[in-house]
Short mmCIF file of C-alpha atoms and ligand atoms in Angstrom, two decimals:
data_model
loop_
_atom_site.label_atom_id
_atom_site.label_comp_id
_atom_site.label_asym_id
_atom_site.label_seq_id
_atom_site.Cartn_x
_atom_site.Cartn_y
_atom_site.Cartn_z
CA MET A 1 19.77 -1.62 -2.94
CA VAL A 2 16.87 -3.27 -4.50
CA PHE A 3 15.74 -3.30 -8.10
CA GLN A 4 12.46 -4.97 -9.25
CA ASN A 5 11.63 -5.77 -13.11
CA GLY A 6 8.71 -6.95 -14.26
CA ASN A 7 7.96 -10.39 -12.13
CA PHE A 8 11.75 -10.45 -11.62
CA ALA A 9 13.27 -9.35 -8.67
CA PHE A 10 16.90 -9.16 -8.12
CA GLY A 11 19.05 -7.43 -5.86
CA VAL A 12 22.24 -5.66 -5.69
CA GLY A 13 25.12 -5.00 -3.22
CA VAL A 14 23.33 -6.43 0.25
CA GLY A 15 20.69 -8.41 -1.17
CA VAL A 16 23.13 -10.42 -3.43
CA GLY A 17 22.60 -14.16 -3.04
CA VAL A 18 19.17 -14.05 -1.40
CA GLY A 19 16.23 -15.99 -3.08
CA VAL A 20 13.03 -14.15 -4.46
CA VAL A 21 11.03 -14.65 -1.16
CA GLY A 22 13.55 -12.90 0.72
CA PHE A 23 14.04 -10.04 -1.55
CA THR A 24 9.99 -9.00 -1.26
CA VAL A 25 10.47 -9.32 2.78
CA LEU A 26 13.59 -7.06 2.32
CA GLN A 27 11.44 -4.68 -0.04
CA SER A 28 8.60 -4.16 2.05
CA SER A 29 10.46 -3.62 5.14
CA LEU A 30 13.09 -1.00 2.82
CA ARG A 31 9.20 0.61 1.80
CA LYS A 32 7.98 1.13 5.43
CA LEU A 33 10.99 2.33 6.68
CA ILE A 34 11.19 4.59 4.05
CA GLN A 35 7.49 6.07 3.86
CA THR A 36 8.13 6.35 7.57
CA LEU A 37 11.07 8.95 7.05
CA PHE A 38 9.38 10.25 4.93
CA SER A 39 5.87 10.72 5.92
CA LYS A 40 4.67 12.51 9.04
CA LYS A 41 2.83 9.06 9.88
CA SER A 42 5.14 7.74 12.84
CA LEU A 43 5.59 3.63 12.71
CA GLU A 44 2.92 3.26 15.65
CA ASP A 45 0.03 4.55 13.56
CA GLU A 46 0.81 2.10 10.78
CA VAL A 47 1.01 -0.32 12.75
CA SER A 48 -1.89 0.18 15.11
CA VAL A 49 -1.93 -2.44 17.54
CA GLU A 50 -4.25 -2.14 20.84
CA THR A 51 -2.68 -2.20 24.43
CA ARG A 52 -2.56 -5.65 25.60
CA VAL A 53 -3.75 -6.24 29.71
CA TYR A 54 -3.05 -10.11 30.59
CA LEU A 55 -3.83 -11.56 33.86
CA VAL A 56 -0.81 -13.77 34.74
CA GLY A 57 -0.80 -16.09 37.71
CA ALA A 58 2.34 -16.33 39.17
CA GLY A 59 2.26 -19.63 40.76
CA PRO A 60 2.16 -20.60 44.35
CA GLY A 61 5.30 -19.36 45.76
CA CYS A 62 8.79 -20.62 44.18
CA ALA A 63 9.60 -18.76 41.10
CA ASP A 64 9.74 -21.65 38.31
CA LEU A 65 6.65 -22.48 39.04
CA ILE A 66 5.22 -20.09 36.79
CA THR A 67 3.59 -21.32 33.03
CA VAL A 68 5.83 -20.96 30.05
CA ARG A 69 3.63 -18.61 28.41
CA GLY A 70 3.66 -16.19 32.07
CA LEU A 71 7.16 -16.09 32.34
CA ARG A 72 7.26 -14.70 28.65
CA LEU A 73 4.73 -12.17 29.45
CA VAL A 74 6.85 -11.20 32.23
CA ARG A 75 10.18 -10.63 29.71
CA GLU A 76 8.04 -8.56 27.50
CA ALA A 77 5.89 -6.69 29.67
CA ASP A 78 5.90 -2.94 29.72
CA VAL A 79 4.04 -2.36 32.98
CA ILE A 80 3.88 -5.29 35.67
CA VAL A 81 1.25 -4.93 38.36
CA HIS A 82 1.61 -7.09 41.04
CA ASP A 83 0.69 -8.61 44.44
CA ARG A 84 2.04 -9.38 47.54
CA LEU A 85 2.14 -13.14 46.99
CA ILE A 86 4.58 -13.59 43.83
CA PRO A 87 8.03 -14.55 43.51
CA VAL A 88 9.91 -11.56 44.00
CA ASP A 89 12.35 -13.20 41.86
CA LEU A 90 10.28 -13.24 39.14
CA LEU A 91 10.30 -9.29 38.93
CA ASP A 92 13.91 -9.83 38.20
CA LYS A 93 13.20 -11.26 35.17
CA ALA A 94 11.33 -8.53 33.84
CA LYS A 95 12.89 -6.04 30.59
CA PHE A 96 14.90 -3.07 31.30
CA GLY A 97 13.07 0.19 31.49
CA ALA A 98 9.21 -1.45 32.84
CA LYS A 99 7.34 -0.02 35.06
CA ILE A 100 6.53 -1.94 38.67
CA ILE A 101 3.99 -1.19 40.66
CA ASN A 102 3.19 -3.45 43.75
CA VAL A 103 -0.23 -3.15 45.13
CA GLY A 104 0.19 -5.93 47.32
CA LYS A 105 -2.31 -6.28 50.09
CA ALA A 106 -0.91 -7.95 53.63
CA PRO A 107 -3.16 -9.09 55.63
CA ASN A 108 -4.92 -7.25 58.01
CA LYS A 109 -2.93 -4.33 56.81
CA VAL A 110 -4.91 -3.06 53.70
CA ARG A 111 -2.35 -1.13 51.36
CA PHE A 112 -4.44 -1.21 48.59
CA LYS A 113 -8.36 -1.90 48.21
CA GLN A 114 -9.79 -3.60 45.26
CA VAL A 115 -11.14 -0.09 44.01
CA ASP A 116 -7.89 1.43 43.41
CA ILE A 117 -6.22 -1.36 42.27
CA ASN A 118 -8.96 -1.76 39.28
CA ARG A 119 -8.87 2.11 38.92
CA ILE A 120 -4.43 1.57 38.58
CA LEU A 121 -4.93 -0.91 36.03
CA VAL A 122 -7.57 0.90 33.48
CA GLU A 123 -5.47 4.29 34.21
CA GLU A 124 -2.08 2.16 33.20
CA ALA A 125 -3.70 0.79 30.24
CA ARG A 126 -5.39 3.94 29.13
CA LYS A 127 -1.80 5.53 29.54
CA ALA A 128 0.25 2.91 27.72
CA ALA A 129 1.41 3.89 24.32
CA ARG A 130 -0.52 1.86 21.84
CA GLY A 131 0.99 -1.82 21.49
CA SER A 132 2.05 -1.71 24.82
CA LEU A 133 1.85 -4.70 26.98
CA ILE A 134 0.53 -4.98 30.63
CA VAL A 135 0.61 -7.57 32.86
CA ARG A 136 -0.63 -7.79 36.11
CA LEU A 137 0.51 -10.21 38.20
CA LYS A 138 -1.17 -12.38 40.62
CA GLY A 139 -0.59 -15.27 43.14
CA GLY A 140 -1.34 -18.58 42.36
CA ASP A 141 -4.12 -18.57 39.78
CA PRO A 142 -5.99 -15.39 39.33
CA PHE A 143 -9.48 -17.23 39.75
CA VAL A 144 -8.71 -18.81 42.54
CA PHE A 145 -9.62 -16.35 45.52
CA GLY A 146 -8.18 -13.65 43.31
CA LEU A 147 -10.39 -11.45 42.84
CA GLY A 148 -9.56 -12.14 38.87
CA GLY A 149 -12.78 -11.11 37.95
CA ASP A 150 -13.40 -7.81 39.68
CA GLU A 151 -10.47 -6.89 37.34
CA VAL A 152 -11.79 -8.24 34.40
CA ILE A 153 -15.35 -6.25 34.74
CA ALA A 154 -13.39 -2.80 35.62
CA LEU A 155 -11.60 -3.44 32.78
CA GLN A 156 -14.75 -4.58 30.09
CA ASN A 157 -16.31 -1.49 31.62
CA ALA A 158 -13.55 0.65 30.49
CA ASN A 159 -13.71 -0.97 26.99
CA ILE A 160 -10.44 -2.20 27.67
CA SER A 161 -9.83 -6.18 26.85
CA CYS A 162 -7.93 -8.61 28.61
CA GLU A 163 -6.40 -12.35 28.66
CA ILE A 164 -6.22 -14.50 31.23
CA VAL A 165 -3.34 -16.77 31.67
CA PRO A 166 -4.04 -19.61 34.32
CA GLY A 167 -1.26 -20.10 37.20
CA ILE A 168 -0.37 -22.90 39.47
CA THR A 169 -2.69 -22.71 42.37
CA SER A 170 -1.50 -23.31 45.79
CA SER A 171 -4.55 -24.89 46.91
CA ILE A 172 -3.20 -28.07 45.46
CA ALA A 173 0.31 -27.12 44.74
CA VAL A 174 1.60 -26.31 47.85
CA PRO A 175 -0.15 -29.78 49.43
CA ALA A 176 1.40 -31.58 46.55
CA CYS A 177 4.79 -29.95 46.89
CA VAL A 178 4.87 -31.54 50.39
CA GLY A 179 3.77 -35.10 49.47
CA ILE A 180 -0.30 -34.54 50.31
CA PRO A 181 -2.32 -35.58 47.00
CA VAL A 182 -5.86 -33.86 47.18
CA THR A 183 -7.08 -36.86 46.08
CA GLN A 184 -6.06 -40.20 46.45
CA LYS A 185 -7.77 -43.57 44.96
CA ILE A 186 -10.84 -44.31 48.11
CA ILE A 187 -10.24 -42.35 50.69
CA ALA A 188 -10.18 -38.90 49.00
CA THR A 189 -12.84 -38.78 45.93
CA SER A 190 -13.46 -34.92 45.86
CA PHE A 191 -11.74 -32.19 48.02
CA THR A 192 -12.86 -28.64 48.48
CA VAL A 193 -11.46 -25.48 48.48
CA ILE A 194 -12.60 -22.92 50.96
CA SER A 195 -11.65 -19.98 52.29
CA GLY A 196 -11.42 -19.53 56.13
CA HIS A 197 -11.36 -15.59 55.64
CA TYR A 198 -14.13 -15.70 57.78
CA ALA A 199 -14.49 -17.97 60.78
CA PRO A 200 -17.56 -20.56 60.29
CA GLY A 201 -20.72 -18.67 61.79
CA THR A 202 -19.92 -15.69 61.49
CA GLN A 203 -21.28 -13.12 58.42
CA GLY A 204 -19.84 -13.71 55.19
CA ALA A 205 -18.51 -17.11 56.25
CA ALA A 206 -18.37 -19.82 53.79
CA ASP A 207 -20.93 -22.74 53.62
CA TRP A 208 -19.11 -24.86 56.50
CA ASP A 209 -22.62 -26.95 57.31
CA ASN A 210 -22.94 -28.93 53.87
CA LEU A 211 -19.45 -29.79 53.00
CA PRO A 212 -18.97 -33.38 52.09
CA LYS A 213 -18.19 -35.71 54.75
CA ARG A 214 -16.66 -38.90 53.17
CA ASN A 215 -14.14 -39.49 51.54
CA SER A 216 -12.78 -36.17 50.84
CA THR A 217 -9.97 -33.39 51.50
CA LEU A 218 -10.60 -29.43 52.60
CA VAL A 219 -8.13 -27.30 51.68
CA VAL A 220 -8.45 -24.01 53.30
CA LEU A 221 -7.29 -20.65 52.34
CA MET A 222 -6.81 -17.61 54.34
CA GLY A 223 -7.32 -19.78 57.08
CA ALA A 224 -4.40 -19.07 59.73
CA ARG A 225 -6.13 -16.69 61.77
CA ASN A 226 -9.49 -18.50 62.36
CA VAL A 227 -7.62 -21.82 62.76
CA ASN A 228 -9.09 -22.56 66.01
CA SER A 229 -12.91 -21.62 65.16
CA ILE A 230 -12.68 -23.47 61.76
CA CYS A 231 -11.53 -27.20 63.68
CA SER A 232 -13.58 -27.00 66.69
CA TYR A 233 -15.86 -26.00 64.36
CA LEU A 234 -15.78 -29.03 62.17
CA VAL A 235 -15.70 -31.48 65.36
CA GLU A 236 -18.73 -29.41 66.90
CA SER A 237 -21.03 -28.78 64.83
CA ASN A 238 -20.20 -30.88 61.59
CA GLY A 239 -19.01 -34.53 63.18
CA TRP A 240 -15.55 -34.33 61.68
CA SER A 241 -13.96 -37.02 64.12
CA ASP A 242 -11.18 -34.94 66.10
CA SER A 243 -8.88 -38.28 64.29
CA THR A 244 -9.06 -36.15 61.24
CA PRO A 245 -5.61 -35.63 59.83
CA VAL A 246 -4.75 -31.97 59.59
CA ALA A 247 -1.61 -30.29 57.64
CA PHE A 248 -0.58 -26.55 58.16
CA ILE A 249 1.82 -25.73 55.25
CA GLN A 250 2.96 -21.64 55.37
CA SER A 251 5.16 -20.29 52.99
CA GLY A 252 4.86 -23.63 50.90
CA THR A 253 7.36 -24.13 47.92
CA THR A 254 9.85 -20.58 49.32
CA VAL A 255 12.75 -21.03 51.65
CA GLU A 256 10.50 -20.45 54.35
CA GLU A 257 8.72 -23.37 54.02
CA LYS A 258 7.13 -24.82 57.12
CA VAL A 259 5.19 -28.18 57.64
CA VAL A 260 3.07 -29.40 60.70
CA THR A 261 1.06 -32.26 60.55
CA THR A 262 -1.78 -33.02 63.34
CA THR A 263 -4.91 -34.15 63.86
CA LEU A 264 -8.13 -31.87 64.57
CA ALA A 265 -8.24 -32.83 68.02
CA LYS A 266 -4.65 -31.18 68.45
CA ALA A 267 -4.68 -28.56 65.71
CA GLN A 268 -4.61 -25.49 67.90
CA HIS A 269 -2.15 -26.41 69.87
CA GLU A 270 0.30 -27.29 67.88
CA ALA A 271 -0.93 -23.65 65.29
CA GLU A 272 0.26 -21.69 68.55
CA LYS A 273 3.35 -24.08 68.69
CA MET A 274 4.42 -23.11 64.81
CA GLN A 275 3.25 -20.03 65.55
CA LEU A 276 1.43 -20.39 62.13
CA LYS A 277 0.43 -17.31 60.28
CA SER A 278 -0.20 -16.23 56.83
CA PRO A 279 0.56 -17.36 53.90
CA CYS A 280 -0.92 -20.99 55.00
CA VAL A 281 -2.90 -24.16 53.41
CA ILE A 282 -4.46 -26.23 56.30
CA VAL A 283 -5.23 -29.60 54.74
CA ILE A 284 -7.71 -31.65 56.40
CA GLY A 285 -8.55 -35.10 55.44
CA GLN A 286 -6.96 -38.35 55.36
CA VAL A 287 -4.64 -37.86 52.54
CA CYS A 288 -2.76 -35.61 55.19
CA SER A 289 -1.07 -38.75 56.33
CA VAL A 290 -1.08 -41.10 52.84
CA LEU A 291 2.18 -40.50 51.67
CA PRO A 292 5.83 -40.16 53.08
CA ARG A 293 6.17 -36.09 53.77
CA LEU A 294 8.53 -34.70 50.40
CA ASN A 295 10.89 -32.25 51.36
CA TYR A 296 10.45 -29.63 48.63
CA ARG A 297 13.64 -27.81 49.81
CA LYS A 298 17.06 -29.04 48.97
CA LYS A 299 20.50 -28.07 50.52
CA VAL A 300 23.00 -26.31 47.72
CA ASN A 301 26.44 -25.32 48.88
CA ASN A 302 25.11 -25.31 52.27
CA LYS A 303 22.28 -22.83 51.93
CA THR A 304 18.57 -23.49 51.66
CA SER A 305 16.79 -23.32 48.37
CA VAL A 306 14.41 -24.29 46.33
CA TRP A 307 16.17 -24.59 42.71
CA GLY A 308 16.94 -27.42 43.48
CA ASN A 309 20.62 -27.69 41.61
CA ALA A 310 19.46 -25.62 38.84
CA ARG A 311 21.66 -22.27 38.78
CA ASP A 312 18.85 -20.39 37.51
CA PRO A 313 16.08 -22.11 35.60
CA LEU A 314 14.30 -19.31 34.38
C1 SAM B 1 -5.80 -14.67 48.36
S1 SAM B 1 -5.61 -15.98 48.10
C2 SAM B 1 -5.28 -16.23 46.61
C3 SAM B 1 -4.94 -18.06 46.03
C4 SAM B 1 -4.38 -17.60 44.77
N1 SAM B 1 -5.00 -17.05 43.92
C5 SAM B 1 -4.28 -19.00 44.57
O1 SAM B 1 -4.82 -19.62 44.02
O2 SAM B 1 -3.08 -19.80 45.38
C6 SAM B 1 -4.34 -16.11 49.39
C7 SAM B 1 -3.96 -17.26 49.89
O3 SAM B 1 -3.43 -18.50 49.51
C8 SAM B 1 -3.14 -19.47 50.52
N2 SAM B 1 -1.58 -19.27 50.08
C9 SAM B 1 -0.50 -18.89 48.86
N3 SAM B 1 0.51 -18.40 48.64
C10 SAM B 1 0.94 -19.89 49.56
C11 SAM B 1 1.76 -20.11 49.86
N4 SAM B 1 2.99 -20.19 49.26
N5 SAM B 1 1.60 -21.18 50.81
C12 SAM B 1 0.80 -21.43 51.55
N6 SAM B 1 -0.47 -20.65 51.22
C13 SAM B 1 -0.50 -19.84 50.62
C14 SAM B 1 -2.79 -18.61 51.65
O4 SAM B 1 -3.50 -19.24 52.02
C15 SAM B 1 -3.36 -16.94 51.06
O5 SAM B 1 -4.01 -16.49 52.31
#
């Protein structure tokens, strides 16, 4: 019980021994509780918070390569709408009762069109109780070939505001984790991240004719299907030396990671030999052979792990 006497607040029972500030807080909480119990207004009306939508980058593959902010949001989310290429372990961190929606799009097996994903996001944000937290969890960084911009526009058009939580992009982190720096003093003073989704010279393809030629690294995402045409185009139509080093990194930073280094001349043969498939990052340039190869995977209790010795760093 709390009494107030002029400017002097003091408490009896539970409150005994607590300072004036403590009493004031206690008083206001009690007042809120009593108001809620005896008025028709719900606490939700009282608090009046907007539904929050966050586009969160999940990182390149290994669960603990998400940012601290991203992980906090995953833990607190009421709804998680996630892509295919997110570390599934991260979903174990969702709170009990969180609604999990998989909108993953496998290559050549479209499960959800982007317009449907946009619609789901808007619907979930509208359905959610006020104050709910919706996390749109995307592989790597939401704005690197992630169609994050489309989702922001769809939400904005529906008058729903959202925030971006950047992620570690596979384009830099996947090479880095196996010891390939995208820049290196003197030998690579720029790098280009390019989409290999369409073969060079075909409709919709990126501008393969105006790439920096000297001291530069080329990082190709979504290029597994078109690896032959990409490598031969660079040599035949773009003047790249066929001895240029190339690295294929498949399922980087996960237990399935495979790394093969070769040259533009031998790339086709090596890609066939390793049965290169998505997801893979293709790195082209001298940086592929500048450092010793690093092994991201570790053997822990005879099992291959990317966690190192930590039991569960999350
Ligand atoms: C649609 S893009 C999304 C990229 C993502 N937003 C990012 O920043 O990493 C998907 C492509 O990223 C690359 N990728 C994503 N995760 C990868 C991984 N763990 N290993 C290799 N490549 C990966 C592959 O090229 C894949 O086809």
